Coordinates of C-alpha atoms in Angstrom, one line a residue:
X263 CA -17.0 -5.0 20.7
X264 CA -14.6 -8.0 20.6
X265 CA -15.1 -11.0 22.8
X266 CA -12.1 -12.4 24.6
X267 CA -11.1 -15.9 23.4
X268 CA -9.4 -18.2 25.8
X269 CA -7.7 -21.4 24.8
X270 CA -10.4 -23.8 23.8
X271 CA -9.7 -26.2 21.0
X272 CA -13.4 -27.1 20.8
X273 CA -14.3 -23.6 19.9
X274 CA -15.1 -24.3 16.2
X275 CA -16.9 -20.9 16.0
X276 CA -13.5 -19.3 16.3
X277 CA -11.0 -21.7 14.8
X278 CA -11.5 -23.6 11.5
X279 CA -9.3 -26.3 9.9
X280 CA -8.1 -25.2 6.4
X281 CA -6.8 -28.6 5.4
X282 CA -6.2 -32.0 6.9
X283 CA -2.7 -32.8 8.0
X284 CA -1.3 -35.6 5.8
X285 CA 0.4 -37.3 8.7
X286 CA 0.9 -36.1 12.3
X287 CA 4.5 -37.5 12.1
X288 CA 5.2 -34.4 9.9
X289 CA 5.1 -32.3 13.1
X290 CA 7.9 -34.3 14.8
X291 CA 9.9 -34.5 11.5
X292 CA 9.7 -30.7 11.4
X293 CA 11.0 -30.5 15.0
X294 CA 14.0 -32.7 14.1
X295 CA 14.7 -30.4 11.1
X296 CA 14.7 -27.1 13.1
X297 CA 16.4 -28.6 16.2
X298 CA 13.8 -27.1 18.5
X299 CA 10.9 -28.6 20.5
X300 CA 7.6 -27.0 19.5
X301 CA 5.3 -25.9 22.3
X302 CA 2.8 -28.6 23.3
X303 CA -0.2 -26.3 22.9
X304 CA 1.0 -25.3 19.4
X305 CA 1.2 -29.0 18.5
X306 CA -2.3 -29.6 19.9
X307 CA -3.7 -26.7 17.9
X308 CA -2.0 -28.0 14.8
X309 CA -3.6 -31.4 15.2
X310 CA -7.1 -30.0 16.0
X311 CA -7.2 -27.2 13.5
X312 CA -4.4 -27.8 11.0
X313 CA -3.4 -24.8 8.9
X314 CA -6.0 -23.1 11.1
X315 CA -7.8 -19.9 10.2
X316 CA -9.8 -17.7 12.5
X317 CA -12.9 -15.7 11.6
X318 CA -11.2 -12.8 13.2
X319 CA -8.3 -12.8 15.6
X320 CA -6.6 -9.5 16.5
X321 CA -3.6 -9.4 18.7
X322 CA -1.7 -6.6 20.3
X323 CA 1.9 -5.7 19.4
X324 CA 2.2 -2.1 20.5
X325 CA 0.2 1.2 20.5
X326 CA 0.7 1.5 16.8
X327 CA 0.1 -2.1 15.7
X328 CA -2.7 -4.4 16.4
X329 CA -2.6 -6.9 13.5
X330 CA -5.1 -9.6 12.6
X331 CA -4.0 -13.2 12.4
X332 CA -4.8 -14.8 9.0
X333 CA -3.8 -18.4 9.2
X334 CA -1.3 -20.8 10.7
X335 CA 1.2 -22.4 8.3
X336 CA 0.7 -25.9 7.0
X337 CA 2.8 -28.9 7.8
X338 CA 1.9 -30.5 4.5
X339 CA 4.8 -30.2 2.2
X340 CA 2.7 -30.2 -1.0
X341 CA 1.1 -26.9 0.2
X342 CA 3.7 -24.9 -1.7
X343 CA 2.4 -21.5 -0.9
X344 CA 1.8 -21.7 2.9
X345 CA 3.9 -24.4 4.4
X346 CA 6.1 -24.2 7.5
X347 CA 9.1 -26.0 6.0
X348 CA 11.3 -22.9 5.3
X349 CA 9.7 -21.3 2.3
X350 CA 11.7 -18.1 1.6
X351 CA 9.8 -15.1 3.0
X352 CA 10.6 -11.8 1.4
X353 CA 14.0 -13.0 0.3
X354 CA 14.9 -14.6 3.7
X355 CA 16.1 -18.2 3.9
X356 CA 17.6 -18.4 7.4
X357 CA 15.4 -17.9 10.4
X358 CA 17.1 -19.5 13.4
X359 CA 16.5 -18.8 16.3
X360 CA 13.1 -17.9 15.0
X361 CA 10.5 -20.3 13.6
X362 CA 7.8 -18.8 11.4
X363 CA 4.4 -20.3 12.2
X364 CA 1.7 -17.9 10.9
X365 CA 0.9 -14.8 8.9
X366 CA -1.4 -11.9 9.4
X367 CA -3.8 -10.5 6.8
X368 CA -1.1 -8.1 5.4
X369 CA 1.5 -10.8 4.9
X370 CA 3.5 -10.1 8.1
X371 CA 5.0 -13.0 10.0
X372 CA 4.3 -14.4 13.4
X373 CA 7.2 -16.5 14.8
X374 CA 8.4 -18.4 17.8
X375 CA 11.6 -17.0 19.3
X376 CA 14.0 -19.5 20.8
X377 CA 16.8 -17.0 21.5
X378 CA 16.1 -16.9 25.3
X379 CA 14.5 -20.3 26.0
X380 CA 14.6 -23.7 24.3
X381 CA 11.6 -25.0 26.3
X382 CA 9.3 -21.9 26.3
X383 CA 9.8 -19.8 23.2
X384 CA 8.2 -16.4 23.1
X385 CA 6.2 -15.1 20.2
X386 CA 7.3 -12.2 18.0
X387 CA 5.8 -10.2 15.1
X388 CA 7.8 -9.5 12.0
X389 CA 6.9 -6.4 10.0
X390 CA 7.7 -7.3 6.4
X391 CA 7.9 -3.7 5.2
X392 CA 10.8 -3.1 7.6
X393 CA 12.6 -6.1 6.1
X394 CA 13.2 -4.0 3.0
X395 CA 14.9 -1.2 4.9
X396 CA 18.4 -0.7 6.3
X397 CA 19.0 1.4 9.4
X398 CA 22.5 2.8 10.0
X399 CA 23.8 4.2 13.2
X400 CA 24.5 7.9 12.9
X401 CA 27.7 8.0 14.8
X402 CA 29.3 5.1 12.9
X403 CA 30.9 4.8 9.5
X404 CA 30.2 1.8 7.3
X405 CA 32.2 0.3 4.5
X406 CA 30.7 -0.5 1.2
X407 CA 31.2 -4.2 2.0
X408 CA 29.2 -3.8 5.3
X409 CA 26.3 -2.1 3.7
X410 CA 26.2 -4.6 0.8
X411 CA 26.2 -7.4 3.4
X412 CA 23.2 -5.9 5.2
X413 CA 21.3 -5.3 1.9
X414 CA 21.8 -8.8 0.7
X415 CA 21.4 -10.7 4.0
X416 CA 19.0 -13.6 4.0
X417 CA 19.0 -14.0 7.8
X418 CA 16.0 -12.8 9.8
X419 CA 18.1 -12.0 12.8
X420 CA 20.0 -9.4 10.8
X421 CA 16.8 -7.2 10.7
X422 CA 16.1 -6.7 14.5
X423 CA 14.2 -3.4 13.8
X424 CA 11.5 -5.5 12.0
X425 CA 11.0 -7.9 15.0
X426 CA 8.6 -7.0 17.8
X427 CA 7.7 -9.0 20.9
X428 CA 4.1 -10.1 21.3
X429 CA 3.8 -12.7 24.0
X430 CA 6.0 -14.6 26.5
X431 CA 4.7 -18.0 25.3
X432 CA 2.5 -19.4 22.6
X433 CA -0.2 -20.1 25.2
X434 CA -0.2 -16.4 26.1
X435 CA -0.4 -15.5 22.4
X436 CA -3.5 -17.7 22.0
X437 CA -5.2 -16.4 25.1
X438 CA -4.4 -12.8 23.9
X439 CA -6.4 -13.2 20.6
X440 CA -9.6 -11.3 20.4
X441 CA -12.5 -12.3 18.1
X442 CA -15.9 -11.1 17.1
X443 CA -19.1 -12.6 15.9
X444 CA -19.5 -12.9 12.2
X445 CA -21.9 -10.6 10.3
X446 CA -25.4 -11.6 9.1
X447 CA -25.6 -12.8 5.5
X448 CA -26.0 -10.0 3.0
X449 CA -23.8 -7.4 4.5
X450 CA -20.1 -6.6 4.9
X451 CA -18.6 -6.6 8.3
X452 CA -16.6 -3.5 8.8
X453 CA -14.0 -2.9 11.5
X454 CA -14.4 0.7 12.4
X455 CA -11.3 2.7 13.3
X456 CA -12.1 5.9 15.2
X457 CA -8.7 7.4 14.2
X458 CA -9.7 7.6 10.6
X459 CA -11.6 10.7 9.7
X460 CA -14.5 10.9 7.3
X461 CA -13.8 12.1 3.8
X462 CA -15.9 13.8 1.1
X463 CA -16.1 14.3 -2.6
X464 CA -13.8 17.4 -2.6
X465 CA -10.9 15.3 -1.0
X466 CA -11.3 12.7 -3.8
X467 CA -11.4 15.4 -6.4
X468 CA -8.2 17.0 -4.9
X469 CA -6.3 13.7 -5.2
X470 CA -7.4 13.2 -8.8
X471 CA -6.3 16.8 -9.7
X472 CA -3.0 16.5 -7.8
X473 CA -2.0 13.2 -9.5
X474 CA -3.7 13.8 -12.8
X475 CA -5.9 10.7 -13.2
X476 CA -9.5 9.7 -12.5
X477 CA -10.9 7.0 -10.2
X478 CA -13.8 4.9 -11.5
X479 CA -17.0 6.5 -10.5
X480 CA -18.2 3.3 -8.7
X481 CA -15.1 3.4 -6.5
X482 CA -15.6 7.1 -5.7
X483 CA -19.1 6.4 -4.6
X484 CA -18.0 3.6 -2.3
X485 CA -14.7 4.9 -0.9
X486 CA -16.3 7.7 1.0
X487 CA -17.8 5.1 3.4
X488 CA -15.1 2.5 3.4
X489 CA -11.7 4.2 3.1
X490 CA -9.2 2.8 5.4
X491 CA -11.7 0.3 6.9
X492 CA -11.1 -3.4 7.4
X493 CA -13.7 -5.5 5.6
X494 CA -14.3 -9.1 6.7
X495 CA -15.8 -12.2 5.1
X496 CA -15.7 -11.4 1.4
X497 CA -14.1 -14.2 -0.7
X498 CA -14.0 -13.1 -4.3
X499 CA -16.2 -15.4 -6.4
X500 CA -16.3 -17.8 -3.4
X501 CA -12.6 -18.4 -3.7
X502 CA -11.0 -18.4 -0.3
X503 CA -7.6 -17.8 -1.8
X504 CA -8.6 -14.3 -2.7
X505 CA -10.3 -12.1 -0.1
X506 CA -10.2 -8.3 -0.2
X507 CA -9.8 -6.9 3.3
X508 CA -8.8 -3.2 3.4
X509 CA -9.1 -0.1 1.2
X510 CA -6.2 2.3 1.5
X511 CA -7.2 5.4 3.4
X512 CA -7.3 8.8 1.6
X513 CA -5.7 10.5 4.6
X514 CA -2.1 11.5 4.1
X515 CA -1.1 11.1 7.7
X516 CA -2.3 7.5 7.8
X517 CA 0.3 4.6 7.4
X518 CA -1.9 2.8 4.8
X519 CA -2.6 5.9 2.6
X520 CA -3.4 5.8 -1.1
X521 CA -1.2 8.8 -1.8
X522 CA 1.9 7.0 -0.7
X523 CA 1.1 4.3 -3.2
X524 CA 0.4 6.7 -6.0
X525 CA 3.7 8.5 -5.4
X526 CA 5.5 5.2 -5.9
X527 CA 3.7 5.0 -9.2
X528 CA 4.8 8.5 -10.2
X529 CA 8.4 7.5 -9.6
X530 CA 8.0 4.8 -12.2
X531 CA 7.3 1.8 -10.0
X532 CA 3.7 1.2 -11.0
X533 CA 3.3 2.3 -14.7
X534 CA -0.4 2.3 -15.4
X535 CA -1.4 0.3 -12.3
X536 CA -2.7 1.9 -9.2
X537 CA -3.2 -0.2 -6.0
X538 CA -6.3 0.6 -4.0
X539 CA -6.1 -2.0 -1.2
X540 CA -4.9 -5.3 0.0
X541 CA -6.0 -8.6 1.4
X542 CA -5.5 -12.4 1.2
X543 CA -4.0 -13.1 -2.2
X544 CA -2.0 -9.9 -2.4
X545 CA -2.3 -6.2 -3.4
X546 CA -5.4 -5.2 -5.3
X547 CA -5.2 -2.6 -8.0
X548 CA -6.7 -0.7 -10.9
X549 CA -5.1 -1.6 -14.2
X550 CA -5.4 1.4 -16.6
X551 CA -3.2 -0.1 -19.3
X552 CA -6.1 -0.9 -21.7
X553 CA -8.9 1.5 -20.6
X554 CA -8.3 4.9 -19.0
X555 CA -11.9 5.3 -17.9
X556 CA -12.9 1.9 -16.7
X557 CA -9.8 0.0 -15.5
X558 CA -9.9 -3.7 -14.9
X559 CA -9.3 -5.1 -11.3
X560 CA -6.2 -7.2 -10.7
X561 CA -4.2 -8.6 -7.8
X562 CA -0.5 -9.2 -7.5
X563 CA 1.6 -11.1 -4.9
X564 CA 2.4 -8.9 -1.9
X565 CA 6.1 -9.3 -2.2
X566 CA 6.0 -8.3 -5.9
X567 CA 4.1 -5.1 -5.0
X568 CA 6.5 -4.2 -2.2
X569 CA 9.9 -4.8 -3.9
X570 CA 9.4 -3.2 -7.3
X571 CA 12.1 -0.5 -7.4
X572 CA 14.0 -1.9 -10.3
X573 CA 11.3 -2.3 -12.9
X574 CA 7.9 -1.1 -14.0
X575 CA 5.1 -3.1 -12.4
X576 CA 3.0 -3.6 -15.6
X577 CA 5.9 -5.7 -17.0
X578 CA 5.2 -8.5 -14.6
X579 CA 3.2 -11.4 -15.8
X580 CA 2.0 -12.7 -12.4
X581 CA -1.2 -10.6 -12.2
X582 CA -4.5 -12.2 -11.6
X583 CA -7.5 -10.5 -13.2
X584 CA -10.6 -10.5 -11.1
X585 CA -13.1 -8.2 -12.9
X586 CA -13.5 -6.0 -15.9
X587 CA -14.4 -3.0 -13.7
X588 CA -14.7 -2.0 -10.0
X589 CA -18.5 -2.6 -9.8
X590 CA -18.1 -6.1 -11.1
X591 CA -15.3 -6.7 -8.6
X592 CA -17.6 -5.7 -5.7
X593 CA -20.4 -7.9 -7.0
X594 CA -18.1 -10.9 -6.9
X595 CA -17.6 -10.5 -3.2
X596 CA -19.7 -12.5 -0.8
X597 CA -21.3 -9.4 0.8
X598 CA -21.3 -6.7 -1.9
X599 CA -22.3 -3.2 -0.8
X600 CA -24.2 -0.7 -2.9
X601 CA -21.9 1.2 -5.2
X602 CA -24.5 3.6 -6.7

């Protein structure tokens, strides 16, 4: 059961500082760059827990979405991957009146929205999967030029269907976060979802038969217990840059289902690579290119795995190999389960 977290900058059990801010003047330099005054409580949080992470911080968007905050963006310019200074996100380069300040565990964006107030911006959630889609009104005709402009837009405000209100202010956002105590050493913490049904061996066998391939046996032993579950506190080889968080569920009616990913593979997007989950550091996948029985385990940047419609995934050279097989991958995590 989650415990409510109110605004308490001394709560080091909840917030942790990822890196020291190089100079607090960077905050005010950033304000001058964007032309907006940052909320005072956001500035205070940035000073106390710069590039802050939470052990677990879920927030409510709507009945279908309750994401988990991963980290606040860094004011340090040398942090090339996670800084706040206008790094392109999913091909976007123009964000005003939005200011991206954080990401969730799946790479979605949390932003301040200055469209209605310059002194008290609201907080919004940006679903990155919807950024790759174009929605056309049924009762209107569009020219080729209009459609091309929508497809190539680099402005966040041109994708209103991807933007969801979260809180009226940053303080309300902070006070709406919910956290839970960490697990004891030696076990995975699993976020149970009552909407996900149990599976059995016959369901796994059916997927293998339908799509004509075989999962590693160690994965099949494990997935019956953990499919579709969020797993917490498991840096791979003690590297906080890579943390596996969620196995894709094997239920077809679930948003994060494995079959959807495999069908993208069968259309030519994946080649001999099959994703099985995601987390901090990208999408995690089986790589069957060298061994059809015991695939290696790799990860790839989230953006690369989302926008792969024009080329075969195995041609990319930005993979990171984590293990020679699935069992070795599990044993590299901080709290490995039994895979027998």
